Short mmCIF file of C-alpha atoms in Angstrom, two decimals:
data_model
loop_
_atom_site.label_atom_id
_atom_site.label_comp_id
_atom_site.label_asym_id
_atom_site.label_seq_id
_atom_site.Cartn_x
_atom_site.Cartn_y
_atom_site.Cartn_z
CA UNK A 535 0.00 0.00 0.00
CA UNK A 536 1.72 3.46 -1.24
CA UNK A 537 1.80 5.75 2.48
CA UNK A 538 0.00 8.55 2.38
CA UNK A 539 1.82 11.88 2.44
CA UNK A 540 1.38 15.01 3.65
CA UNK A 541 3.06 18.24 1.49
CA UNK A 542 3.47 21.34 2.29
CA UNK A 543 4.52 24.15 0.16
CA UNK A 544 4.94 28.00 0.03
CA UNK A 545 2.19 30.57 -1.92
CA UNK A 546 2.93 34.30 -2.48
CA UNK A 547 2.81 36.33 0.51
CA UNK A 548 0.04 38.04 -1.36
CA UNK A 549 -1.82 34.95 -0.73
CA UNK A 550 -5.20 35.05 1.08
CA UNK A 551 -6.83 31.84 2.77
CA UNK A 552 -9.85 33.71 3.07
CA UNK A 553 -10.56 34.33 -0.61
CA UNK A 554 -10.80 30.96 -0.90
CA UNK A 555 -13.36 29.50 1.11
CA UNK A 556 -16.16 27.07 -0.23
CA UNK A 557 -19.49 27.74 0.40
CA UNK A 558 -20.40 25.06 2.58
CA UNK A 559 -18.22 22.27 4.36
CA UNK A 560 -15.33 24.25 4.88
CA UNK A 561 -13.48 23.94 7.64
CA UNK A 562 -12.46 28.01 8.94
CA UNK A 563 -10.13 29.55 11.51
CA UNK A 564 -9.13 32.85 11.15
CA UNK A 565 -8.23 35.77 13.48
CA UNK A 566 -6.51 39.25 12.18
CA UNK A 567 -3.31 38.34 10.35
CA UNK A 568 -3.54 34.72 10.64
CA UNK A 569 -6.14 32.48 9.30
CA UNK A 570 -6.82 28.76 8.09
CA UNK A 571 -9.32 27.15 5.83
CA UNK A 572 -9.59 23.72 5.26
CA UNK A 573 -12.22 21.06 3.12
CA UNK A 574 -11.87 17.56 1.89
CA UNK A 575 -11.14 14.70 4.87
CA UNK A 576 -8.51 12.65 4.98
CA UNK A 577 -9.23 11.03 8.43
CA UNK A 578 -11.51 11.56 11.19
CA UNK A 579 -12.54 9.94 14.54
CA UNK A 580 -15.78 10.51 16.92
CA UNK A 581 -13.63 10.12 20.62
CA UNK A 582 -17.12 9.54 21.90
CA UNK A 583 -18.87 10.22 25.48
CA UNK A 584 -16.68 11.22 28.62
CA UNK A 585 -13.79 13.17 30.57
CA UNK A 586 -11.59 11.12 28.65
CA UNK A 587 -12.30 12.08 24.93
CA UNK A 588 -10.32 15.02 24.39
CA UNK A 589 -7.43 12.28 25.52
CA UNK A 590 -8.61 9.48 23.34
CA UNK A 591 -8.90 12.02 20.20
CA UNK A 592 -5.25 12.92 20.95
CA UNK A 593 -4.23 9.24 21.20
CA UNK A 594 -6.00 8.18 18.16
CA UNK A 595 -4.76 10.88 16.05
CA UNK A 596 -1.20 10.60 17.48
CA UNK A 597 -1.28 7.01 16.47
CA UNK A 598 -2.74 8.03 12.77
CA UNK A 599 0.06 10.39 11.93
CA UNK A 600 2.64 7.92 12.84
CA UNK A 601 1.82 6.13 9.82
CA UNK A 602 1.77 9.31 7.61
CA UNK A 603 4.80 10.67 5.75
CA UNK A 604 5.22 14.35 6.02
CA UNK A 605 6.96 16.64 3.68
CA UNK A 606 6.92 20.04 4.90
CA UNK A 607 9.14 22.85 2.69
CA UNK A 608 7.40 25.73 5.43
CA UNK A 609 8.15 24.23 8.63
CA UNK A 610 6.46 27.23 10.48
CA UNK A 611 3.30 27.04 13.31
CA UNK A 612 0.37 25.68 11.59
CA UNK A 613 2.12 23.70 8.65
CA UNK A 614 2.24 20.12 7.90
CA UNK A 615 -1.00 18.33 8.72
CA UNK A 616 -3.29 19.65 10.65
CA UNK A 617 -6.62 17.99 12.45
CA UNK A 618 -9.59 20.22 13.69
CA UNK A 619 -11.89 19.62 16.14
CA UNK A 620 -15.17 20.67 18.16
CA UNK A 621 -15.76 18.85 21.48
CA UNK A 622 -19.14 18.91 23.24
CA UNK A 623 -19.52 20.73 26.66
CA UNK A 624 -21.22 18.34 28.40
CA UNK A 625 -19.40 15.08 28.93
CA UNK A 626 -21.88 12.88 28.27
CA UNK A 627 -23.12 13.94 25.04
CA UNK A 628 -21.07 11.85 22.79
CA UNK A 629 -20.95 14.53 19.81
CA UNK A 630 -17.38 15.43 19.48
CA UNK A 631 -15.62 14.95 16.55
CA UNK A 632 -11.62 15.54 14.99
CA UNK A 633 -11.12 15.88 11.25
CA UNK A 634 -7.87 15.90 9.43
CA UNK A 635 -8.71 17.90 5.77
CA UNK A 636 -7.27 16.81 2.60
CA UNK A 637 -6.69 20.73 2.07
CA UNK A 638 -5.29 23.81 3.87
CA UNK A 639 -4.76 26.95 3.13
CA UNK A 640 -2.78 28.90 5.88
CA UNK A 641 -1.43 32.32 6.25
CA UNK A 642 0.29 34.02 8.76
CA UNK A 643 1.82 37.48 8.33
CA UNK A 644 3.55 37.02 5.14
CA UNK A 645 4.06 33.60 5.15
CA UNK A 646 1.41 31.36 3.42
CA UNK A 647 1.19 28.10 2.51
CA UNK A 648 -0.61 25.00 0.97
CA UNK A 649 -0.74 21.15 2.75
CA UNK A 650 -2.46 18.43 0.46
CA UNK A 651 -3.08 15.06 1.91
CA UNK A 652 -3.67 12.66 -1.16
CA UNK A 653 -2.84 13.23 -5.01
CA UNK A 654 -5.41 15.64 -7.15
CA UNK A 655 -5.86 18.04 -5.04
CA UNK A 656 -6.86 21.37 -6.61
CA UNK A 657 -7.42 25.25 -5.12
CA UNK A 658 -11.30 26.25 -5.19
CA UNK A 659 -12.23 29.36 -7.23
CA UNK A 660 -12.18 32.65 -5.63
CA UNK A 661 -14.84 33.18 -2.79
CA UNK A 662 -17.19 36.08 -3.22
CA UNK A 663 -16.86 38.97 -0.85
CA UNK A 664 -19.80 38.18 2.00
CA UNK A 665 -22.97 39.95 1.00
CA UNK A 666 -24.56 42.07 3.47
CA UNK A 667 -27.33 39.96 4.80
CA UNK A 668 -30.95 40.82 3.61
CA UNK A 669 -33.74 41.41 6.51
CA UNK A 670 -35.95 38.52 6.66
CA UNK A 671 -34.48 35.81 9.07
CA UNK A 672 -37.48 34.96 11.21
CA UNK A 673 -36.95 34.43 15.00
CA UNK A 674 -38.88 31.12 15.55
CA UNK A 675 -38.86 30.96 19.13
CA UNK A 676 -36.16 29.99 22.01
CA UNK A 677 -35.88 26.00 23.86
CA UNK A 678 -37.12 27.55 26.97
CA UNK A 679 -39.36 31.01 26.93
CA UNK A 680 -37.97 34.24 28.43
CA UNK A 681 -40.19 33.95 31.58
CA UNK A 682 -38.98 30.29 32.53
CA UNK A 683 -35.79 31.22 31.77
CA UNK A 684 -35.58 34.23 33.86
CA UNK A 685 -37.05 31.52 36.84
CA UNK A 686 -34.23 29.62 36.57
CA UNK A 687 -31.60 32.06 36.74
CA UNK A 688 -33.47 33.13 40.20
CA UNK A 689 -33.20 29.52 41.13
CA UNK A 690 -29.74 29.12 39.66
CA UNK A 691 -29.27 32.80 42.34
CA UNK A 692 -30.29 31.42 45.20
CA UNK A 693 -28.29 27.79 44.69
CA UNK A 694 -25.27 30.12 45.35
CA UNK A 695 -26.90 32.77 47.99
CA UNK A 696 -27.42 29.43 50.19
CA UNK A 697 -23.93 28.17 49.44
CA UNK A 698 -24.33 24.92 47.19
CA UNK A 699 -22.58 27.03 44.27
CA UNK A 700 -20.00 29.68 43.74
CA UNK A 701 -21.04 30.56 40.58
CA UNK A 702 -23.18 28.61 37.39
CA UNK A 703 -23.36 29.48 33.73
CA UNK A 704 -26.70 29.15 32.26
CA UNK A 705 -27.08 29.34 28.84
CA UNK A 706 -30.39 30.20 26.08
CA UNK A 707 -31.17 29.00 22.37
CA UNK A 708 -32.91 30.84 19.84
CA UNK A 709 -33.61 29.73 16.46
CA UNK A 710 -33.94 31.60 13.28
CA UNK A 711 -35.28 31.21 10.20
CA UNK A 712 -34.62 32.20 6.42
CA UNK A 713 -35.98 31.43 3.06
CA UNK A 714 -33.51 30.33 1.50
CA UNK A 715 -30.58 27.78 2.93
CA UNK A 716 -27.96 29.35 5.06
CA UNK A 717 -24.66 29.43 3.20
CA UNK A 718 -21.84 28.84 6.16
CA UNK A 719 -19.03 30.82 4.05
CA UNK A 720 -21.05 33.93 3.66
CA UNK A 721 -21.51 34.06 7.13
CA UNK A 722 -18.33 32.93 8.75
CA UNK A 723 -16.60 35.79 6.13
CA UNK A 724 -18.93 38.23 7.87
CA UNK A 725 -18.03 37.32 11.47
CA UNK A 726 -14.57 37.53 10.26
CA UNK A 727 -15.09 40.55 8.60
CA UNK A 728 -16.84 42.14 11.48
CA UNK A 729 -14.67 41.17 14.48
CA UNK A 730 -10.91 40.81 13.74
CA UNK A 731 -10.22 40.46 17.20
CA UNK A 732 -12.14 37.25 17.85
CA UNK A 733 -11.72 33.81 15.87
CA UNK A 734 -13.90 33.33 13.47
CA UNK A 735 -14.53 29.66 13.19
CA UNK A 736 -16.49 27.07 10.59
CA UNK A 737 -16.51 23.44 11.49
CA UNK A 738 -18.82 20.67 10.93
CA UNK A 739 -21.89 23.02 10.57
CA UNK A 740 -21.22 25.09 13.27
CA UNK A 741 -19.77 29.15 13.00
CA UNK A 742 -19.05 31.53 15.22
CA UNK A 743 -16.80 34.49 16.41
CA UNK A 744 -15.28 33.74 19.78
CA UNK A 745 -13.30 35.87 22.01
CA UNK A 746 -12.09 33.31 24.09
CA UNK A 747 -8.75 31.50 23.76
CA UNK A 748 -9.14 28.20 25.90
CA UNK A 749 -5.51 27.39 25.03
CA UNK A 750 -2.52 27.57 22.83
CA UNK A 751 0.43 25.85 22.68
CA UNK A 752 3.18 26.89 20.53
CA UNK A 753 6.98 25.68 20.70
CA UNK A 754 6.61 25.20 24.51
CA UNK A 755 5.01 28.38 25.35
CA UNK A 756 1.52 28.34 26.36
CA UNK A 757 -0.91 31.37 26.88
CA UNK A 758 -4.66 30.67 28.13
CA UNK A 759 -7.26 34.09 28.03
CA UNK A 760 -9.89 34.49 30.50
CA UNK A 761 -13.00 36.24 30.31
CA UNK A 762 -15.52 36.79 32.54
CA UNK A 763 -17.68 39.59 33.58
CA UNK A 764 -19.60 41.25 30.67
CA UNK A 765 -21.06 44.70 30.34
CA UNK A 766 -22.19 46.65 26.80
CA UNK A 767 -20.34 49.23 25.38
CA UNK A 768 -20.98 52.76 25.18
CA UNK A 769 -22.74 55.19 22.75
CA UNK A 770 -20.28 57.51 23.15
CA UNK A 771 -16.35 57.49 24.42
CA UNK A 772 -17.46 59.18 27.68
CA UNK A 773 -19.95 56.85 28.25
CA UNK A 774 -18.13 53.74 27.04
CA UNK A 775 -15.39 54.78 29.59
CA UNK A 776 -17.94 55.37 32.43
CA UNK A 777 -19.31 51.61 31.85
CA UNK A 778 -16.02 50.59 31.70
CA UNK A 779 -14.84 51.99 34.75
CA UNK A 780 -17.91 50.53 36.56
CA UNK A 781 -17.45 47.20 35.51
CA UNK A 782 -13.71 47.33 36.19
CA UNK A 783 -15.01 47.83 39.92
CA UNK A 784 -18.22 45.65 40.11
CA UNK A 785 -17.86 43.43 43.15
CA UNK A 786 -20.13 41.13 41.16
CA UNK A 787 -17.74 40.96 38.18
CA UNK A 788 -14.75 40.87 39.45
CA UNK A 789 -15.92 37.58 42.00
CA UNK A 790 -16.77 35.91 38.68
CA UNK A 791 -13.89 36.82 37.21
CA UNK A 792 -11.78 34.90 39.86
CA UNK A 793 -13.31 31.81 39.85
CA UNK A 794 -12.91 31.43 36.03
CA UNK A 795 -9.64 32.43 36.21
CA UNK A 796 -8.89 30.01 39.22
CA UNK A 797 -10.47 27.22 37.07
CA UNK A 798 -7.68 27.74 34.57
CA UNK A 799 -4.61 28.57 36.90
CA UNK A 800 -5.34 25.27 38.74
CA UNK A 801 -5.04 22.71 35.82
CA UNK A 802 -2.22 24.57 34.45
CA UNK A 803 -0.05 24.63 37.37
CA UNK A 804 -0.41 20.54 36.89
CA UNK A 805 0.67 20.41 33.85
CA UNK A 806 3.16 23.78 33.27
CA UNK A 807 5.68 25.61 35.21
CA UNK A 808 6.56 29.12 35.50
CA UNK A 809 3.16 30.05 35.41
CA UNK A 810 2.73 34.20 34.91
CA UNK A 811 -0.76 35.38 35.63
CA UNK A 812 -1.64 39.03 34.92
CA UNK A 813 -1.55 41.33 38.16
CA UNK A 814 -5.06 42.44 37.64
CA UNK A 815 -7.98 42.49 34.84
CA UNK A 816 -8.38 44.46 32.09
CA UNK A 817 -10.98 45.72 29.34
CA UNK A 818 -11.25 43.25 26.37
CA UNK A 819 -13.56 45.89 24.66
CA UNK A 820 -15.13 44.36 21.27
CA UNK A 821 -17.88 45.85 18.86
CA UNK A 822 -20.81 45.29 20.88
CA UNK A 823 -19.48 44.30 24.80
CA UNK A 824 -16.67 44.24 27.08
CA UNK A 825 -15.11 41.32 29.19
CA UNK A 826 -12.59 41.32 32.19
CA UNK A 827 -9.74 39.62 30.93
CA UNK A 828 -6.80 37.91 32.50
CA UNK A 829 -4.26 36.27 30.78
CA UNK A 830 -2.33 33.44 32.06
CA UNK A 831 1.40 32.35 30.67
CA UNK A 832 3.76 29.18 31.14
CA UNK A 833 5.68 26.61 29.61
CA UNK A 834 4.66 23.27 29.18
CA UNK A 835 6.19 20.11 30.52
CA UNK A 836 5.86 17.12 28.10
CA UNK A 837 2.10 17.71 26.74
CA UNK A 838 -0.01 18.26 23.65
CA UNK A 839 -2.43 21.10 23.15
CA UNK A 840 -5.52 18.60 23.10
CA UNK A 841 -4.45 17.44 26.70
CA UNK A 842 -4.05 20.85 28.01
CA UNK A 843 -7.63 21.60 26.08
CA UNK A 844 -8.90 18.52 28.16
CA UNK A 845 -7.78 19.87 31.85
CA UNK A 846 -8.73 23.03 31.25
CA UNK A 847 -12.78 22.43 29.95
CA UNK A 848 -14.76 23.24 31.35
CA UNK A 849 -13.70 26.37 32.79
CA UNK A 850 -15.66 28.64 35.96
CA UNK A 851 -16.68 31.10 32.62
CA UNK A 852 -18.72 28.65 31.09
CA UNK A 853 -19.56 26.03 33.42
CA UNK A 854 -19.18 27.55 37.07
CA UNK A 855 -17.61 26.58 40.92
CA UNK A 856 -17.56 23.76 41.83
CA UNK A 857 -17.32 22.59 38.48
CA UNK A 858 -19.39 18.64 39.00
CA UNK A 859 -22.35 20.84 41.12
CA UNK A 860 -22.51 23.29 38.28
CA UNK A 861 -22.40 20.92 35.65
CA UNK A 862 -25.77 19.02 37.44
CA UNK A 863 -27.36 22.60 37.45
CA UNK A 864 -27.31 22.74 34.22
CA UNK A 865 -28.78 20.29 33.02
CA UNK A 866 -31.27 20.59 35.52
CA UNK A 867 -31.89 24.25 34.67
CA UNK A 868 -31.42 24.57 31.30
CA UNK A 869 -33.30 22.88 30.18
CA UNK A 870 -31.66 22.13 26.72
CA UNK A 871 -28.83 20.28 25.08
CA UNK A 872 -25.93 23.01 24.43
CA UNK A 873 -23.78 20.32 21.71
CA UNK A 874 -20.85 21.76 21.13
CA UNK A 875 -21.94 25.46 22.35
CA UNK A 876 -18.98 26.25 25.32
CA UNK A 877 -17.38 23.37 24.05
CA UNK A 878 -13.66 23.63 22.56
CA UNK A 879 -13.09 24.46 19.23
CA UNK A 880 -9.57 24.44 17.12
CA UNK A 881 -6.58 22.72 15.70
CA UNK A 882 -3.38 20.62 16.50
CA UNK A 883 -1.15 19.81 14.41
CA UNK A 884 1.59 16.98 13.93
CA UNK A 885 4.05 18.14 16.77
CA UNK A 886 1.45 18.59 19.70
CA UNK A 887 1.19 22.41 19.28
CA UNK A 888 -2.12 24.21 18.33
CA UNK A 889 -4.66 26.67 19.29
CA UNK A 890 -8.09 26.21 20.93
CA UNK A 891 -10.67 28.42 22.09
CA UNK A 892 -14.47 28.21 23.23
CA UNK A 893 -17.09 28.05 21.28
CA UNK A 894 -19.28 31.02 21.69
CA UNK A 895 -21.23 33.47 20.01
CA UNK A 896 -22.20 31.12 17.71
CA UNK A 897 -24.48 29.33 15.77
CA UNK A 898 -25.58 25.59 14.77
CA UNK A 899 -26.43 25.57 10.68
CA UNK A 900 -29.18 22.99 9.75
CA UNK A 901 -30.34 23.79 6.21
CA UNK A 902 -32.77 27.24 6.45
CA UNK A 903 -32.16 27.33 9.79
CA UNK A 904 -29.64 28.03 12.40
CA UNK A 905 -29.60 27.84 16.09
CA UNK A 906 -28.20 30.77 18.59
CA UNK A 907 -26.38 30.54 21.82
CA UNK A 908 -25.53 32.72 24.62
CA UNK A 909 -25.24 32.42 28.01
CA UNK A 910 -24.74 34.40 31.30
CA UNK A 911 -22.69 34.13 34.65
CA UNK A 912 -25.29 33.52 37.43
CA UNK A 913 -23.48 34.83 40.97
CA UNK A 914 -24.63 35.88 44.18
CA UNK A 915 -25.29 39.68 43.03
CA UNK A 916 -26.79 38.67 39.13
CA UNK A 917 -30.19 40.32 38.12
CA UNK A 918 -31.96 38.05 36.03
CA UNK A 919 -33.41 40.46 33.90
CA UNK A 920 -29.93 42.10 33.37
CA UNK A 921 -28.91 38.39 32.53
CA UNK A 922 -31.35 38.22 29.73
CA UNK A 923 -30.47 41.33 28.61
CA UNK A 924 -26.51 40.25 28.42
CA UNK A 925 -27.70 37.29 26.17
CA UNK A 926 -29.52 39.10 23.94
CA UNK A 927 -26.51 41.33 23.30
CA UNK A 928 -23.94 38.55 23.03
CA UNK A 929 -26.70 36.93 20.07
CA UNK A 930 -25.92 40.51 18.06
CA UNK A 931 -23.11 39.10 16.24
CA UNK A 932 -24.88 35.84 14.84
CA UNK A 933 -28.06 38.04 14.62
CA UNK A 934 -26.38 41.00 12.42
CA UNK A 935 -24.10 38.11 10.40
CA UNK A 936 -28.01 36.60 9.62
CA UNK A 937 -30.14 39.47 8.91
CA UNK A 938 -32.24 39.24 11.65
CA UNK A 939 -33.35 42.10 13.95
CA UNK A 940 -31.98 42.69 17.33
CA UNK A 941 -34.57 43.49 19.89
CA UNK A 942 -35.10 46.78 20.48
CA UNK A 943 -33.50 47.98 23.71
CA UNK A 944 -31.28 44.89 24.03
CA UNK A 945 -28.31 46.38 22.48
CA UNK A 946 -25.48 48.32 23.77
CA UNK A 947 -26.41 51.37 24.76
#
């Protein structure tokens, strides 16, 4: 049997990954100057139900590319073959799934590059720029209504005023409609298009534009982000600084805020030394809201990005403290299966290095239809009704990207 080989080679530095995206299947990470897109499959596994699977994907695929022959005239982060990969947030939803394209297209800063697995491979034509999406996508209606929703936050509230939680996450669906079938490119393009700063993602149906970096690893050095504690931006700079400045001193936000981050310090000082945490939060200030944001540094011991992915999910800013009592809240409370919504979403490639972040602010494709996600920290001092009104303004993204409306005083203001 001839071995399958894996060849990477150089394109212009003109070259643009993002040009070249096809308009449904592809496979899309992308965040300012760097960016991947990916299609065709060369090998894939489902790592099934369990703690374990972000372990057994790692082991299968380690055991996959021991077989492969590389050829790799780049040799820079993100070349050779690559497998991507979107793991479910609960445990026992046995979703999860890593892919290893036929095709990538990668570009960072100057350097760009093509990896073909197989023989015939060929560039797709040039992608159309994203059009801006029409008005029409009809809002069909959420998993659970706003009123039962806003119950269980209360109940989610007073699981931590009476000391069986720290802090839970509890998240909200809505579904939207359009005429005609959703084309993934035109919207992932948008996203992309829209918010530099996050990662625009495409995988497996699912898109998005997520802020959060879960993990990287990259010659040794790892770097994890953590955000938690949301508030809108501002109409104006004045007022953008005033809300800001408020949530920069929220009691409420900034004990959320330590319990995510503690959730990712832990694991890490496992698995890493010389851990370097910033001294205090910042602003992460995107188009429509702005996070507290840590980051945390260190350098890995002998590891793979998948592992470190597996320790560190689920994290306080999706799941909550402690993280087994949280995780039976919300699936008590919810209401809802989330899939791969707060799940981890990325790549790795041959040597153990990659990036991952969590999947939010995004969407589920299905035909004419796509399904929204956004979700709230519940703490001691949470409002529901400001709760709802933080989903509804982390939905703008996915809302704008699909022409639907945003409800009227839901927005930043």
């Amino acid at each position: 049997m001839t071995a399958l080989i894996a060849r990477t080679r150089p394109l212009p530095s003109w070259f643009d990954p993002l040009q070249h995206v096809p308009a449904q299947g592809a496979v899309v990470w992308a965040r300012e100057q760097r960016s991947l897109v990916a299609w065709g499959e060369a090998w894939r596994t489902d790592p099934g139900a369990g703690d374990g699977r972000f372990h057994t994907a790692a082991g299968r695929l380690r055991s996959w590319l021991a077989r492969l022959t590389v050829d790799d005239r780049v040799e820079a982060w993100g070349t050779g073959p690559l497998a991507f990969g979107s793991f479910t947030f609960d445990p026992d939803d046995p979703s999860s799934l890593l892919v290893v394209p036929a095709v990538v297209l990668g570009r960072d800063g100057d350097t760009a590059w093509i990896t073909t697995l197989g023989e015939g491979q060929r560039l797709p034509g040039r992608a159309p720029a994203p059009p801006v999406p029409a008005a029409g996508a009809r809002r069909l209606g959420s998993s659970v209504d706003d009123a039962a929703w806003l119950e269980s936050v209360a109940r989610a509230r007073q699981c931590v005023v009476d000391g069986v939680l720290d802090k839970v996450v509890l998240a909200r669906d809505v579904v939207l409609e359009r005429d005609e079938p959703v084309v993934s490119r035109d919207v992932v393009l948008s996203l992309a298009r829209a918010y530099p700063d996050c990662f625009a993602f495409a995988f497996d149906g699912m898109v998005g534009a997520t802020p959060e970096l879960l993990v990287r690893l990259r010659s040794g050095a790892v770097e994890s982000v953590v955000l938690a504690g949301s508030a809108p931006r501002g109409e104006t700079r004045d007022g953008d600084e005033r809300m800001g400045e408020r949530l920069l001193a929220s009691a409420k936000d900034r004990r959320e805020h330590e319990l995510a981050l503690r959730t990712v310090r832990e694991p890490l000082e496992r698995l890493c030394e010389g851990i370097e945490v910033d001294p205090t939060p910042s602003l992460l200030r995107l188009g429509y809201v702005q996070h507290l944001c840590t980051r945390v540094r260190a350098r890995a011991r002998r590891t793979c990005v998948l592992e470190l992915a597996g320790a560190l999910h689920p994290t306080a800013a999706v799941c909550g403290v402690p993280t087994d009592k949280a995780l039976s809240a919300i699936r008590e409370l919810e209401r809802f299966e989330r899939g791969r919504y707060c799940g981890a979403v990325g790549w790795t490639d041959a040597r153990g290095d990659g990036e991952w972040g969590i999947a939010l602010r995004c969407a589920q494709l299905d035909g004419r239809r796509a399904r929204l996600f956004s979700g709230a920290g519940i703490v001691a001092g949470s409002d529901p009704h400001a709760e709802l009104r933080e989903t509804e303004i982390k939905l703008r993204p996915l809302l704008e990207a699909l022409g639907a409306e945003v409800r009227r005083g839901e927005h930043a203001s």
